Coordinates of C-alpha atoms in Angstrom, one line a residue:
M1 CA -4.1 -34.0 -29.5
I2 CA -2.7 -32.2 -26.4
T3 CA -1.7 -28.6 -26.4
R4 CA -0.5 -26.3 -23.7
L5 CA 0.0 -22.7 -22.9
F6 CA 1.3 -20.9 -19.8
S7 CA -0.7 -18.5 -17.6
A8 CA -0.6 -17.6 -13.9
A9 CA -2.8 -17.6 -10.8
L10 CA -2.7 -15.0 -8.0
R11 CA -2.0 -16.1 -4.5
G12 CA -1.8 -13.1 -2.1
V13 CA 0.2 -10.4 -3.9
E14 CA 2.3 -12.9 -5.7
A15 CA 1.5 -14.9 -8.9
Q16 CA 2.3 -18.6 -9.5
E17 CA 2.7 -20.0 -13.0
V18 CA -0.2 -22.3 -14.2
E19 CA 0.1 -24.7 -17.2
V20 CA -3.0 -24.8 -19.2
E21 CA -3.3 -28.2 -20.9
V22 CA -6.1 -29.1 -23.4
N23 CA -6.8 -32.7 -24.5
A24 CA -9.2 -33.1 -27.6
R25 CA -10.9 -36.3 -28.2
G26 CA -13.8 -37.3 -30.5
A27 CA -17.3 -37.8 -29.2
D28 CA -20.9 -37.5 -30.4
K29 CA -21.5 -34.5 -28.2
P30 CA -19.3 -31.4 -27.8
M31 CA -18.3 -30.8 -24.2
V32 CA -15.7 -28.8 -22.3
I33 CA -14.5 -30.2 -18.9
I34 CA -12.2 -28.0 -16.7
V35 CA -10.2 -29.6 -13.9
G36 CA -7.6 -28.4 -11.5
L37 CA -9.5 -26.7 -8.7
P38 CA -11.3 -24.0 -10.7
D39 CA -13.7 -21.6 -9.0
A40 CA -17.1 -20.6 -10.4
A41 CA -15.6 -17.9 -12.6
V42 CA -13.2 -20.4 -14.2
R43 CA -15.8 -23.1 -14.7
E44 CA -18.0 -20.6 -16.5
S45 CA -15.3 -19.7 -18.9
S46 CA -16.2 -22.6 -21.1
Q47 CA -19.4 -20.8 -22.2
R48 CA -17.4 -17.6 -22.7
V49 CA -14.7 -19.3 -24.6
I50 CA -17.0 -21.2 -27.0
S51 CA -19.0 -18.0 -27.8
A52 CA -15.8 -16.0 -28.4
I53 CA -14.4 -18.7 -30.7
G54 CA -17.5 -18.7 -32.8
A55 CA -17.7 -14.9 -32.9
S56 CA -14.1 -14.7 -34.0
A57 CA -14.6 -17.1 -37.0
L58 CA -12.1 -19.6 -35.6
F59 CA -12.4 -23.3 -36.1
L60 CA -13.3 -25.6 -33.2
D61 CA -14.1 -29.2 -33.9
D62 CA -16.7 -31.2 -32.1
G63 CA -15.9 -33.6 -29.3
V64 CA -14.7 -33.4 -25.6
K65 CA -12.2 -30.9 -24.6
T66 CA -10.6 -31.6 -21.3
V67 CA -8.9 -28.5 -19.9
N68 CA -6.4 -29.2 -17.0
L69 CA -5.0 -26.3 -15.0
A70 CA -1.8 -27.4 -13.4
P71 CA -0.7 -27.6 -10.6
A72 CA -3.9 -29.2 -9.6
D73 CA -3.6 -28.4 -5.9
L74 CA -3.6 -24.6 -6.5
K75 CA -7.1 -23.0 -6.5
K76 CA -7.7 -21.0 -9.7
E77 CA -9.8 -18.0 -9.4
G78 CA -11.2 -15.2 -11.8
P79 CA -11.6 -15.0 -15.5
S80 CA -8.0 -14.4 -16.5
F81 CA -7.7 -17.8 -17.9
D82 CA -10.3 -17.3 -20.6
L83 CA -7.7 -16.4 -23.3
P84 CA -5.2 -19.0 -22.8
I85 CA -8.0 -21.7 -22.6
A86 CA -9.5 -20.6 -25.8
L87 CA -6.2 -20.4 -27.6
A88 CA -5.3 -23.9 -26.4
M89 CA -8.6 -25.3 -27.4
I90 CA -8.3 -23.9 -30.9
A91 CA -4.8 -25.4 -31.3
A92 CA -6.0 -28.7 -30.1
S93 CA -8.6 -28.8 -32.9
R94 CA -5.9 -28.3 -35.6
T95 CA -3.2 -30.7 -36.9
K96 CA -0.4 -28.1 -36.5
A97 CA 0.0 -26.3 -33.2
F98 CA 2.1 -23.2 -32.5
Q99 CA 5.1 -23.0 -30.4
A100 CA 4.4 -20.9 -27.3
D101 CA 6.7 -22.2 -24.5
D102 CA 8.2 -18.8 -24.1
C103 CA 4.7 -17.1 -23.7
C104 CA 2.6 -16.2 -20.7
V105 CA -0.9 -15.5 -21.6
V106 CA -3.7 -13.8 -19.5
G107 CA -7.0 -12.1 -20.3
E108 CA -10.8 -12.2 -20.0
L109 CA -13.0 -12.8 -23.0
G110 CA -16.2 -11.2 -24.0
L111 CA -18.9 -13.2 -25.9
D112 CA -17.8 -11.2 -29.1
G113 CA -14.1 -12.3 -28.8
A114 CA -12.9 -9.0 -27.2
V115 CA -10.2 -9.2 -24.6
R116 CA -10.9 -7.4 -21.3
P117 CA -8.5 -6.3 -18.7
V118 CA -7.8 -8.5 -15.5
K119 CA -6.3 -7.9 -12.1
G120 CA -2.8 -8.6 -11.0
V121 CA -1.0 -8.2 -14.2
L122 CA 2.0 -6.7 -12.7
S123 CA 2.5 -9.8 -10.4
I124 CA 1.9 -12.0 -13.5
A125 CA 4.6 -10.3 -15.5
L126 CA 7.1 -10.6 -12.6
E127 CA 6.4 -14.4 -12.4
A128 CA 6.6 -14.8 -16.1
K129 CA 10.1 -13.1 -16.0
R130 CA 11.2 -15.3 -13.0
R131 CA 10.2 -18.4 -15.0
G132 CA 12.1 -17.3 -18.1
R133 CA 9.2 -16.4 -20.3
T134 CA 10.2 -13.7 -22.7
R135 CA 6.9 -12.8 -24.1
V136 CA 3.7 -11.8 -22.2
L137 CA 0.3 -11.5 -23.9
V138 CA -2.0 -9.2 -21.9
P139 CA -5.1 -7.1 -22.6
E140 CA -4.5 -3.9 -24.3
A141 CA -5.5 -1.9 -21.1
N142 CA -2.9 -3.8 -18.9
A143 CA -0.1 -3.4 -21.2
P144 CA 1.4 -0.3 -19.5
E145 CA 1.3 -2.0 -16.1
A146 CA 3.2 -5.1 -17.4
A147 CA 5.7 -3.1 -19.4
V148 CA 7.2 -1.5 -16.3
I149 CA 9.1 -4.9 -15.8
E150 CA 12.3 -4.9 -17.7
G151 CA 13.5 -8.1 -19.6
I152 CA 10.2 -9.2 -21.1
H153 CA 8.3 -8.3 -24.3
V154 CA 4.8 -7.2 -23.6
Y155 CA 2.2 -7.5 -26.4
P156 CA -1.1 -5.8 -26.1
I157 CA -4.0 -8.0 -27.3
R158 CA -7.4 -6.6 -28.2
S159 CA -9.3 -9.7 -29.5
L160 CA -9.1 -13.5 -29.4
R161 CA -8.7 -13.5 -33.2
E162 CA -5.7 -11.1 -32.9
A163 CA -4.0 -13.3 -30.4
W164 CA -4.3 -16.4 -32.5
D165 CA -3.1 -14.9 -35.7
F166 CA -0.1 -13.4 -33.6
L167 CA 0.8 -16.8 -32.3
A168 CA 0.3 -18.5 -35.6
G169 CA 2.7 -16.1 -37.1
E170 CA 0.1 -14.6 -39.5
I171 CA 0.4 -11.0 -38.2
V172 CA 3.0 -8.9 -36.3
I173 CA 2.2 -7.1 -33.1
P174 CA 5.0 -4.7 -31.9
P175 CA 5.8 -5.1 -28.3
F176 CA 4.5 -2.3 -26.1
H177 CA 7.3 0.3 -25.3
L178 CA 7.2 2.3 -22.1
D179 CA 9.7 5.0 -21.3
R180 CA 9.9 4.1 -17.7
Q181 CA 11.9 7.2 -16.5
A182 CA 9.7 9.6 -18.4
F183 CA 6.7 7.9 -17.1
F184 CA 7.9 8.0 -13.4
D185 CA 8.8 11.7 -13.9
S186 CA 5.5 12.8 -15.4
H187 CA 3.4 11.2 -12.8
R188 CA 5.3 12.2 -9.6
S189 CA 3.2 15.2 -8.8
Y190 CA 0.6 16.1 -6.1
E191 CA -2.5 18.2 -6.4
V192 CA -2.0 19.7 -2.8
D193 CA 0.9 21.5 -1.2
F194 CA 1.9 22.5 2.4
D195 CA 1.9 26.2 1.6
E196 CA -1.9 26.0 1.3
V197 CA -2.0 25.5 5.1
R198 CA -2.3 28.7 7.2
G199 CA -0.6 28.8 10.6
Q200 CA 0.0 25.6 12.5
H201 CA 3.7 26.0 12.4
F202 CA 4.3 23.7 15.5
V203 CA 2.1 20.9 13.9
K204 CA 4.0 21.3 10.6
R205 CA 7.3 20.8 12.5
A206 CA 5.8 17.6 14.0
L207 CA 4.8 16.3 10.5
E208 CA 8.2 17.0 9.2
V209 CA 9.8 15.0 11.9
A210 CA 7.3 12.1 11.4
A211 CA 8.0 12.0 7.7
A212 CA 11.8 12.1 8.3
G213 CA 11.7 9.0 10.5
N214 CA 8.6 7.3 9.2
H215 CA 7.1 7.9 12.8
N216 CA 3.4 7.3 13.5
L217 CA 1.5 10.5 14.5
L218 CA -1.6 11.5 16.4
M219 CA -3.2 14.9 16.0
V220 CA -5.6 16.2 18.7
G221 CA -7.7 19.3 18.3
P222 CA -11.2 20.7 17.9
P223 CA -13.1 20.5 14.6
G224 CA -12.1 22.8 11.8
T225 CA -8.5 23.3 12.7
G226 CA -7.1 21.6 9.7
K227 CA -6.2 18.0 10.9
S228 CA -7.4 16.3 7.7
M229 CA -6.0 19.1 5.5
L230 CA -2.6 18.6 7.1
A231 CA -2.8 14.8 6.9
K232 CA -3.5 14.8 3.2
R233 CA -0.3 16.8 2.5
I234 CA 2.0 14.4 4.3
P235 CA 2.9 12.3 1.1
T236 CA 3.9 15.5 -0.6
I237 CA 7.0 15.9 1.9
M238 CA 7.9 12.2 1.9
P239 CA 10.7 11.1 -0.3
D240 CA 9.8 9.8 -3.8
M241 CA 9.3 6.1 -4.0
S242 CA 12.0 4.1 -5.4
E243 CA 11.3 1.7 -8.3
D244 CA 11.2 -1.4 -6.0
E245 CA 8.8 0.4 -3.6
A246 CA 6.6 1.5 -6.5
I247 CA 6.4 -2.1 -7.8
E248 CA 5.5 -3.5 -4.4
T249 CA 2.8 -1.0 -3.9
T250 CA 1.4 -1.3 -7.4
K251 CA 1.1 -5.1 -7.0
I252 CA -1.1 -4.7 -4.1
H253 CA -3.4 -2.1 -5.8
S254 CA -3.5 -4.3 -9.0
I255 CA -4.7 -7.5 -7.4
T256 CA -7.5 -5.5 -5.8
G257 CA -8.4 -3.8 -9.1
L258 CA -7.9 -0.3 -7.7
L259 CA -5.4 1.0 -10.3
D260 CA -6.4 4.0 -12.4
P261 CA -6.6 2.8 -16.0
K262 CA -5.0 6.0 -17.1
R263 CA -1.9 5.6 -14.9
A264 CA -1.6 1.8 -14.5
F265 CA 1.2 2.3 -12.1
L266 CA 1.7 4.1 -8.7
T267 CA 4.6 6.5 -8.7
T268 CA 3.3 8.7 -5.7
R269 CA 2.9 7.4 -2.1
P270 CA -0.6 6.1 -1.4
F271 CA -2.9 7.9 1.0
R272 CA -5.6 5.8 2.4
S273 CA -8.3 7.2 4.7
P274 CA -11.0 4.5 5.5
H275 CA -14.2 5.5 7.2
H276 CA -14.6 4.7 10.9
T277 CA -17.3 2.1 10.2
I278 CA -14.8 -0.2 8.5
S279 CA -14.7 -3.8 9.5
D280 CA -11.7 -5.7 10.8
A281 CA -11.3 -7.5 7.4
G282 CA -11.6 -4.2 5.6
L283 CA -8.9 -2.7 7.6
L284 CA -6.5 -5.7 8.1
G285 CA -7.5 -7.9 5.1
G286 CA -9.4 -11.2 4.9
G287 CA -12.6 -12.4 3.5
T288 CA -13.7 -15.7 2.0
H289 CA -10.9 -15.3 -0.6
P290 CA -8.3 -13.4 1.5
G291 CA -7.3 -10.1 0.1
P292 CA -5.4 -7.1 1.3
G293 CA -7.0 -4.5 3.5
E294 CA -6.4 -0.9 4.0
V295 CA -3.2 -1.3 6.0
S296 CA -1.7 -3.1 2.9
L297 CA -3.1 -0.6 0.4
A298 CA -1.1 2.1 2.4
H299 CA 2.1 0.2 2.0
H300 CA 5.0 2.7 1.7
G301 CA 2.5 5.4 2.1
V302 CA 0.1 7.0 4.7
L303 CA -2.8 5.4 6.5
F304 CA -5.0 8.2 8.0
L305 CA -7.6 7.4 10.5
D306 CA -9.8 10.4 11.2
E307 CA -12.0 10.5 14.2
L308 CA -9.9 7.8 15.8
P309 CA -12.1 7.1 18.9
E310 CA -15.0 6.5 16.5
F311 CA -13.4 3.3 15.2
R312 CA -14.4 0.1 17.0
R313 CA -11.8 -0.7 19.7
Q314 CA -11.5 -4.3 18.4
T315 CA -10.8 -2.8 14.8
L316 CA -8.1 -0.7 16.0
E317 CA -6.4 -3.4 18.1
V318 CA -5.9 -5.6 15.0
M319 CA -3.4 -2.9 13.8
R320 CA -0.9 -3.8 16.5
Q321 CA 0.7 -6.5 14.5
P322 CA 1.3 -4.6 11.3
L323 CA 2.6 -1.6 13.3
E324 CA 5.2 -3.8 14.9
D325 CA 6.1 -6.2 12.1
G326 CA 5.3 -4.4 8.8
D327 CA 3.2 -7.1 7.3
V328 CA -0.2 -8.9 7.9
T329 CA -0.6 -12.7 8.1
I330 CA -4.0 -14.0 7.4
S331 CA -4.6 -17.7 8.3
R332 CA -7.2 -19.9 6.9
A333 CA -7.9 -23.7 6.9
A334 CA -6.5 -23.9 3.4
G335 CA -3.3 -22.1 4.3
S336 CA -2.0 -18.7 5.2
L337 CA -1.2 -15.6 3.3
T338 CA 1.1 -12.7 4.1
F339 CA 0.6 -9.1 2.8
P340 CA 3.1 -6.3 3.3
A341 CA 1.9 -3.4 5.3
R342 CA 4.8 -1.0 6.1
F343 CA 2.9 2.2 6.4
M344 CA 3.0 5.5 8.4
L345 CA 0.0 5.7 10.7
V346 CA -1.5 9.3 11.0
A347 CA -4.4 9.6 13.3
A348 CA -6.7 12.5 14.2
M349 CA -9.3 13.0 17.1
N350 CA -11.2 15.6 19.0
P351 CA -10.3 16.1 22.6
C352 CA -13.9 15.2 23.6
P353 CA -17.2 14.0 22.0
C354 CA -18.3 17.6 21.2
G355 CA -14.8 18.6 20.2
F356 CA -14.4 21.7 22.2
Y357 CA -12.8 20.6 25.5
G358 CA -10.2 23.1 26.5
D359 CA -11.2 25.7 23.9
S360 CA -10.9 29.2 25.2
K361 CA -13.8 30.5 22.9
R362 CA -16.3 27.7 22.8
E363 CA -17.7 25.9 25.7
C364 CA -17.6 22.1 26.0
R365 CA -20.9 20.4 26.6
C366 CA -19.6 17.1 27.6
S367 CA -19.6 15.7 31.2
T368 CA -16.5 14.3 32.8
R369 CA -17.7 10.8 32.4
Q370 CA -18.5 11.3 28.6
I371 CA -15.0 12.7 28.1
E372 CA -13.4 9.8 30.0
N373 CA -15.3 7.2 28.1
Y374 CA -14.5 8.8 24.7
R375 CA -10.8 8.8 25.4
Q376 CA -10.8 5.3 26.8
R377 CA -11.9 3.9 23.5
I378 CA -8.2 4.1 22.5
S379 CA -6.1 1.6 24.4
G380 CA -2.8 2.3 25.9
P381 CA -0.9 -0.2 23.9
L382 CA -2.0 1.4 20.7
L383 CA -1.1 5.0 21.9
D384 CA 2.4 3.6 22.9
R385 CA 2.9 2.5 19.2
I386 CA 2.3 6.2 18.1
D387 CA 5.6 8.0 18.4
I388 CA 4.5 11.6 18.1
H389 CA 1.3 13.3 19.6
C390 CA 0.6 16.9 18.9
E391 CA -2.1 19.4 19.6
V392 CA -3.8 21.2 16.6
P393 CA -5.2 24.5 17.9
L394 CA -7.6 26.9 16.2
V395 CA -6.0 29.2 13.7
D396 CA -6.1 32.9 14.5
F397 CA -8.2 35.0 12.2
R398 CA -5.4 37.3 11.2
E399 CA -3.4 34.3 9.9
L400 CA -6.3 33.1 7.9
S401 CA -7.1 36.4 6.4
S402 CA -3.5 37.6 5.9
N403 CA -2.4 38.2 2.3
A404 CA 1.2 37.6 3.3
A405 CA 3.3 34.8 2.0
T406 CA 2.1 31.5 3.5
G407 CA 4.4 28.9 4.9
E408 CA 7.0 26.7 3.1
K409 CA 6.2 24.7 0.1
S410 CA 6.2 20.9 0.2
A411 CA 9.3 20.8 -2.0
T412 CA 11.3 22.7 0.4
I413 CA 10.2 20.6 3.4
R414 CA 10.9 17.5 1.3
Q415 CA 14.5 18.4 0.7
R416 CA 15.1 18.3 4.4
V417 CA 13.3 15.1 4.9
V418 CA 15.2 13.5 2.1
H419 CA 18.5 14.6 3.5
A420 CA 17.5 12.9 6.9
R421 CA 16.4 9.7 5.1
R422 CA 19.7 9.5 3.3
T423 CA 21.5 9.7 6.6
Q424 CA 19.3 6.9 7.9
S425 CA 19.8 4.8 4.8
E426 CA 23.6 5.1 5.3
R427 CA 23.3 4.2 8.8
F428 CA 21.2 1.1 8.3
R429 CA 22.8 0.0 5.0
K430 CA 23.6 -3.4 6.3
S431 CA 20.2 -4.1 7.7
A432 CA 16.7 -4.6 6.3
N433 CA 15.1 -1.4 7.9
A434 CA 15.8 2.0 6.4
T435 CA 14.3 4.5 8.9
N436 CA 14.7 5.3 12.6
S437 CA 11.2 4.2 13.5
A438 CA 12.2 0.6 12.7
M439 CA 15.3 0.4 14.8
S440 CA 15.8 -2.7 16.7
P441 CA 16.9 -2.6 20.4
R442 CA 20.4 -3.6 19.4
Q443 CA 20.6 -0.7 16.8
M444 CA 19.4 1.7 19.4
K445 CA 22.2 0.9 21.7
V446 CA 24.5 1.9 19.0
H447 CA 22.8 4.9 17.4
C448 CA 20.8 6.4 20.3
Q449 CA 23.5 7.2 22.8
V450 CA 22.5 10.3 25.0
D451 CA 24.9 12.4 27.1
A452 CA 24.4 13.0 30.9
E453 CA 22.3 16.0 30.4
G454 CA 19.9 14.4 28.0
T455 CA 19.7 11.3 30.2
S456 CA 18.7 13.4 33.2
Y457 CA 15.9 15.1 31.2
L458 CA 14.6 11.6 30.0
E459 CA 14.9 10.1 33.6
H460 CA 12.9 13.0 35.0
A461 CA 10.1 12.6 32.2
M462 CA 9.9 8.9 32.9
E463 CA 9.3 9.5 36.6
Q464 CA 6.8 12.4 36.2
M465 CA 4.8 11.1 33.3
N466 CA 5.0 7.5 34.0
F467 CA 6.0 6.4 30.5
S468 CA 6.3 2.8 29.6
A469 CA 9.4 1.1 28.3
R470 CA 8.0 1.2 24.7
A471 CA 7.4 5.1 25.1
H472 CA 11.0 5.4 26.4
D473 CA 12.3 3.7 23.2
R474 CA 10.0 5.8 21.0
I475 CA 11.3 9.1 22.6
L476 CA 14.9 8.0 21.7
K477 CA 13.9 7.1 18.1
V478 CA 12.2 10.5 17.6
A479 CA 15.3 12.2 19.2
R480 CA 17.5 10.5 16.7
T481 CA 15.4 11.8 13.8
L482 CA 15.6 15.3 15.2
A483 CA 19.4 15.0 15.2
D484 CA 19.4 13.8 11.7
L485 CA 17.2 16.7 10.5
A486 CA 19.7 19.1 12.1
G487 CA 22.6 17.2 10.7
A488 CA 24.0 16.4 14.2
P489 CA 26.0 13.3 14.5
N490 CA 24.8 12.6 18.1
I491 CA 21.5 13.1 19.9
R492 CA 21.6 16.5 21.8
P493 CA 19.8 17.4 25.0
T494 CA 17.4 19.8 22.9
D495 CA 16.5 16.7 20.8
V496 CA 15.5 14.7 23.9
L497 CA 13.4 17.6 25.2
E498 CA 11.6 18.0 21.9
A499 CA 11.0 14.3 21.7
I500 CA 9.5 14.3 25.3
Q501 CA 7.3 17.2 24.3
Y502 CA 5.8 15.0 21.4
R503 CA 4.9 12.4 24.1
S504 CA 3.5 14.6 26.8
L505 CA 0.1 15.2 25.1
D506 CA -1.1 11.7 25.6
R507 CA -0.4 11.8 29.3
K508 CA -2.3 15.1 29.6
L509 CA -5.4 13.7 27.8
F510 CA -5.4 10.0 28.8
S511 CA -4.0 9.8 32.3

């Protein structure tokens, strides 16, 4: 007898439906054969399945069970096929099978029949909906994640016995209900705020501009000036993620197993801060079975690279593609995978190896050659892709010790950022990009017109500071964002001057 169930396999951040077929035939010796490009974890599922069926007091006759995972040319990885294989094997041992063509089933089995959580449930639920499946059986711990998707019924499963009795119609399991709006509202909060940062008013202004236009940012300053503290608070002034953005970001974190079990869904923008010893594959993605790297985990959020010159130069250079294209393509002999990577890059560095070059109070111990070598670890093409460069000075003692009211709260700054983003959304409503930083050359010709005074300022800066063509475009994009923050319909000369100021530091440091 042949029975079948539907499950799904992960390929990149997407899922592809897999049909689990089981053929039972008599034989002197019981045996389970799994075909359809299974990896080691899938092949080992036969032992887990047999033990779980026995522990669940479910009938399984002797003989050969051939398990086919179709399509046969798609590699199947991980333990998520345990539950559908077990259910199909039990059904193949009985004269009357259940009807489950409207079901998608995933779950790892313990030897005692317990169902354990798996990765990528959000992507699997989306694929089930696309295929027209109306019921999804998932481990209980994964139910909130899958229930975010509307139009399907999600049933939390705790054990193999419970799953069988449910499909056989012997018990009723109510579908998991998630109040999506209440869930989003209750989890949209941050533990940090901009009003905790003393001083640094110029830097806060630069961060606001960067968040408003989704511009990349570099902070340069001695140790202890608050660069990391400022960077960690950037997500608090960015607009709330839309539902589509939250689903895209959660899918990436789900397939890597990084979701918090208590939240099961990302509603705040991610903040990723990898250590400078990270490898190329760790930053960009890859490996034997290619997975997303830090640039993809920061999708729709912030990627913070502290101590930028300490990263290997080759590792930094691999970011040039995602910074330009907003995605990462990883090619292998078996095929290529594309991971989304539309993030805001925020980097921080010291002006020299000891950190005190140019400090009026502490003496720099570095030689000219050491300083030059330290700064040359960052290439010119990478610097050109960073729109805003700002200096982070030491904070005066009086500002640190003052009991007076601190700066603006994140919520106040976020209101201005949201207003500027809305202006950009309306401006680019007919195109794929939604922020000034992603403007194409054709869009810049339309939206970045500068009057004669502003043009003269820009021409003088290009001649004196030897800016590249890419830096010229970045200046205009930042100027457009400054005008949006001010509610101005056109770019003003003052916007051009401020945008040039945000590009002058790299010429001072790296020329």
